[in-house]
Amino acid sequence: MQVHTLSAIQQEIQSYKRICATERKLEADFMEPEKMTPSQQEQLRHCKERRRRIENWLYLLNDDELFVVHRRLIDEVIWSQLEQEYADRDGTFPKARRTLMRYQNRALKKIACFLNESG
């Protein structure tokens, strides 16, 4: 049974945009899949699989966790900007950075728990 670390999950989520870009590039370069080499077909299959896996993980999260993970890990927004965006989104005072960090950490733990339970 593979144990999934928070760090590995975070790195995989952070690679989401690169995975999507690679997938789109392969699809654009080879509009006809039969013209792709087996290696390129395998690379495309692997990108699609990784993208779907990350998207499935995000379904596990509540709204606060999803917002923080998406903006911080995928969109690479800095904490101070994220604090303000969160306040603008909720129409409230900005959350403390440590609260947003707690949302992110809770999200990663939730994903790790799911992965470690499902094998």
PDB file of C-alpha atoms in Angstrom:
ATOM      1  CA  MET A   1       0.000   0.000   0.000  1.00  0.00           C
ATOM      2  CA  GLN A   2       1.427   3.345  -1.052  1.00  0.00           C
ATOM      3  CA  VAL A   3       1.399   6.125   1.531  1.00  0.00           C
ATOM      4  CA  HIS A   4       0.711   9.523   0.014  1.00  0.00           C
ATOM      5  CA  THR A   5       2.517  12.418   1.678  1.00  0.00           C
ATOM      6  CA  LEU A   6       1.124  15.932   1.942  1.00  0.00           C
ATOM      7  CA  SER A   7       4.183  17.225   0.124  1.00  0.00           C
ATOM      8  CA  ALA A   8       3.705  14.860  -2.824  1.00  0.00           C
ATOM      9  CA  ILE A   9       0.014  15.752  -3.069  1.00  0.00           C
ATOM     10  CA  GLN A  10       0.830  19.466  -2.949  1.00  0.00           C
ATOM     11  CA  GLN A  11       3.444  19.098  -5.694  1.00  0.00           C
ATOM     12  CA  GLU A  12       0.996  17.181  -7.884  1.00  0.00           C
ATOM     13  CA  ILE A  13      -1.678  19.867  -7.449  1.00  0.00           C
ATOM     14  CA  GLN A  14       0.900  22.573  -8.209  1.00  0.00           C
ATOM     15  CA  SER A  15       1.698  20.824 -11.499  1.00  0.00           C
ATOM     16  CA  TYR A  16      -1.958  20.961 -12.641  1.00  0.00           C
ATOM     17  CA  LYS A  17      -1.553  23.860 -15.096  1.00  0.00           C
ATOM     18  CA  ARG A  18       1.579  22.348 -16.628  1.00  0.00           C
ATOM     19  CA  ILE A  19      -0.209  19.008 -17.046  1.00  0.00           C
ATOM     20  CA  CYS A  20      -3.177  20.708 -18.733  1.00  0.00           C
ATOM     21  CA  ALA A  21      -0.880  22.720 -21.003  1.00  0.00           C
ATOM     22  CA  THR A  22       1.026  19.592 -22.042  1.00  0.00           C
ATOM     23  CA  GLU A  23      -2.222  17.762 -22.734  1.00  0.00           C
ATOM     24  CA  ARG A  24      -3.562  20.625 -24.871  1.00  0.00           C
ATOM     25  CA  LYS A  25      -0.277  20.948 -26.750  1.00  0.00           C
ATOM     26  CA  LEU A  26      -0.238  17.256 -27.615  1.00  0.00           C
ATOM     27  CA  GLU A  27      -3.853  17.421 -28.754  1.00  0.00           C
ATOM     28  CA  ALA A  28      -3.200  20.541 -30.841  1.00  0.00           C
ATOM     29  CA  ASP A  29      -0.006  19.188 -32.400  1.00  0.00           C
ATOM     30  CA  PHE A  30      -1.700  15.946 -33.363  1.00  0.00           C
ATOM     31  CA  MET A  31      -5.269  16.632 -34.363  1.00  0.00           C
ATOM     32  CA  GLU A  32      -5.399  13.074 -35.679  1.00  0.00           C
ATOM     33  CA  PRO A  33      -4.459  10.615 -32.897  1.00  0.00           C
ATOM     34  CA  GLU A  34      -3.380   7.965 -35.414  1.00  0.00           C
ATOM     35  CA  LYS A  35      -0.456  10.226 -36.397  1.00  0.00           C
ATOM     36  CA  MET A  36       0.909  10.182 -32.854  1.00  0.00           C
ATOM     37  CA  THR A  37       3.740   7.874 -31.967  1.00  0.00           C
ATOM     38  CA  PRO A  38       3.068   5.298 -29.236  1.00  0.00           C
ATOM     39  CA  SER A  39       5.236   7.374 -26.923  1.00  0.00           C
ATOM     40  CA  GLN A  40       3.181  10.512 -27.583  1.00  0.00           C
ATOM     41  CA  GLN A  41      -0.057   8.574 -27.132  1.00  0.00           C
ATOM     42  CA  GLU A  42       1.216   7.291 -23.792  1.00  0.00           C
ATOM     43  CA  GLN A  43       2.259  10.809 -22.742  1.00  0.00           C
ATOM     44  CA  LEU A  44      -1.210  12.132 -23.628  1.00  0.00           C
ATOM     45  CA  ARG A  45      -2.896   9.286 -21.743  1.00  0.00           C
ATOM     46  CA  HIS A  46      -0.701   9.963 -18.710  1.00  0.00           C
ATOM     47  CA  CYS A  47      -1.522  13.708 -18.764  1.00  0.00           C
ATOM     48  CA  LYS A  48      -5.253  13.018 -18.977  1.00  0.00           C
ATOM     49  CA  GLU A  49      -5.023  10.552 -16.108  1.00  0.00           C
ATOM     50  CA  ARG A  50      -3.090  12.977 -13.880  1.00  0.00           C
ATOM     51  CA  ARG A  51      -5.470  15.851 -14.669  1.00  0.00           C
ATOM     52  CA  ARG A  52      -8.539  13.752 -13.856  1.00  0.00           C
ATOM     53  CA  ARG A  53      -6.946  12.517 -10.620  1.00  0.00           C
ATOM     54  CA  ILE A  54      -6.286  16.079  -9.415  1.00  0.00           C
ATOM     55  CA  GLU A  55      -9.788  17.195 -10.411  1.00  0.00           C
ATOM     56  CA  ASN A  56     -11.258  14.247  -8.511  1.00  0.00           C
ATOM     57  CA  TRP A  57      -9.273  15.205  -5.408  1.00  0.00           C
ATOM     58  CA  LEU A  58     -10.720  18.711  -5.554  1.00  0.00           C
ATOM     59  CA  TYR A  59     -14.248  17.265  -5.338  1.00  0.00           C
ATOM     60  CA  LEU A  60     -13.415  16.128  -1.797  1.00  0.00           C
ATOM     61  CA  LEU A  61     -12.949  19.677  -0.545  1.00  0.00           C
ATOM     62  CA  ASN A  62     -15.421  22.132   0.927  1.00  0.00           C
ATOM     63  CA  ASP A  63     -15.726  25.632  -0.582  1.00  0.00           C
ATOM     64  CA  ASP A  64     -13.139  27.278   1.668  1.00  0.00           C
ATOM     65  CA  GLU A  65     -10.572  24.532   1.137  1.00  0.00           C
ATOM     66  CA  LEU A  66     -11.170  24.474  -2.605  1.00  0.00           C
ATOM     67  CA  PHE A  67     -10.826  28.242  -2.912  1.00  0.00           C
ATOM     68  CA  VAL A  68      -7.529  28.307  -1.017  1.00  0.00           C
ATOM     69  CA  VAL A  69      -6.048  25.250  -2.758  1.00  0.00           C
ATOM     70  CA  HIS A  70      -7.027  26.450  -6.206  1.00  0.00           C
ATOM     71  CA  ARG A  71      -5.855  30.032  -5.785  1.00  0.00           C
ATOM     72  CA  ARG A  72      -2.709  29.228  -3.783  1.00  0.00           C
ATOM     73  CA  LEU A  73      -1.436  25.974  -5.297  1.00  0.00           C
ATOM     74  CA  ILE A  74      -2.792  26.073  -8.834  1.00  0.00           C
ATOM     75  CA  ASP A  75      -2.891  29.812  -9.545  1.00  0.00           C
ATOM     76  CA  GLU A  76       0.172  30.543  -7.340  1.00  0.00           C
ATOM     77  CA  VAL A  77      -1.373  33.570  -5.634  1.00  0.00           C
ATOM     78  CA  ILE A  78       0.693  34.963  -2.754  1.00  0.00           C
ATOM     79  CA  TRP A  79      -0.777  34.788   0.749  1.00  0.00           C
ATOM     80  CA  SER A  80      -1.392  38.532   1.135  1.00  0.00           C
ATOM     81  CA  GLN A  81      -3.336  38.661  -2.131  1.00  0.00           C
ATOM     82  CA  LEU A  82      -5.242  35.517  -1.166  1.00  0.00           C
ATOM     83  CA  GLU A  83      -6.237  37.090   2.155  1.00  0.00           C
ATOM     84  CA  GLN A  84      -7.769  40.040   0.301  1.00  0.00           C
ATOM     85  CA  GLU A  85      -9.455  37.859  -2.339  1.00  0.00           C
ATOM     86  CA  TYR A  86     -11.004  35.750   0.379  1.00  0.00           C
ATOM     87  CA  ALA A  87     -12.377  38.862   2.084  1.00  0.00           C
ATOM     88  CA  ASP A  88     -13.718  40.210  -1.229  1.00  0.00           C
ATOM     89  CA  ARG A  89     -15.345  36.858  -1.948  1.00  0.00           C
ATOM     90  CA  ASP A  90     -17.073  36.697   1.429  1.00  0.00           C
ATOM     91  CA  GLY A  91     -17.624  40.431   1.907  1.00  0.00           C
ATOM     92  CA  THR A  92     -15.973  40.212   5.310  1.00  0.00           C
ATOM     93  CA  PHE A  93     -12.742  41.225   6.949  1.00  0.00           C
ATOM     94  CA  PRO A  94      -9.710  39.330   5.631  1.00  0.00           C
ATOM     95  CA  LYS A  95      -9.071  35.968   7.269  1.00  0.00           C
ATOM     96  CA  ALA A  96      -5.794  35.632   9.070  1.00  0.00           C
ATOM     97  CA  ARG A  97      -3.119  34.020   6.972  1.00  0.00           C
ATOM     98  CA  ARG A  98      -2.822  31.170   9.454  1.00  0.00           C
ATOM     99  CA  THR A  99      -6.537  30.411   8.983  1.00  0.00           C
ATOM    100  CA  LEU A 100      -6.081  30.176   5.220  1.00  0.00           C
ATOM    101  CA  MET A 101      -3.001  28.007   5.753  1.00  0.00           C
ATOM    102  CA  ARG A 102      -5.097  25.790   8.015  1.00  0.00           C
ATOM    103  CA  TYR A 103      -7.699  25.439   5.218  1.00  0.00           C
ATOM    104  CA  GLN A 104      -4.947  24.411   2.803  1.00  0.00           C
ATOM    105  CA  ASN A 105      -3.414  21.941   5.243  1.00  0.00           C
ATOM    106  CA  ARG A 106      -6.817  20.459   6.083  1.00  0.00           C
ATOM    107  CA  ALA A 107      -7.509  20.015   2.364  1.00  0.00           C
ATOM    108  CA  LEU A 108      -4.209  18.216   1.770  1.00  0.00           C
ATOM    109  CA  LYS A 109      -4.846  15.957   4.780  1.00  0.00           C
ATOM    110  CA  LYS A 110      -8.339  15.186   3.504  1.00  0.00           C
ATOM    111  CA  ILE A 111      -6.917  14.141   0.124  1.00  0.00           C
ATOM    112  CA  ALA A 112      -4.143  12.087   1.744  1.00  0.00           C
ATOM    113  CA  CYS A 113      -6.638  10.313   3.984  1.00  0.00           C
ATOM    114  CA  PHE A 114      -8.822   9.486   0.984  1.00  0.00           C
ATOM    115  CA  LEU A 115      -5.850   8.166  -1.006  1.00  0.00           C
ATOM    116  CA  ASN A 116      -4.432   6.146   1.851  1.00  0.00           C
ATOM    117  CA  GLU A 117      -7.830   4.596   2.606  1.00  0.00           C
ATOM    118  CA  SER A 118      -8.565   3.711  -1.001  1.00  0.00           C
ATOM    119  CA  GLY A 119      -5.155   2.148  -1.520  1.00  0.00           C
TER     120      GLY A 119
END
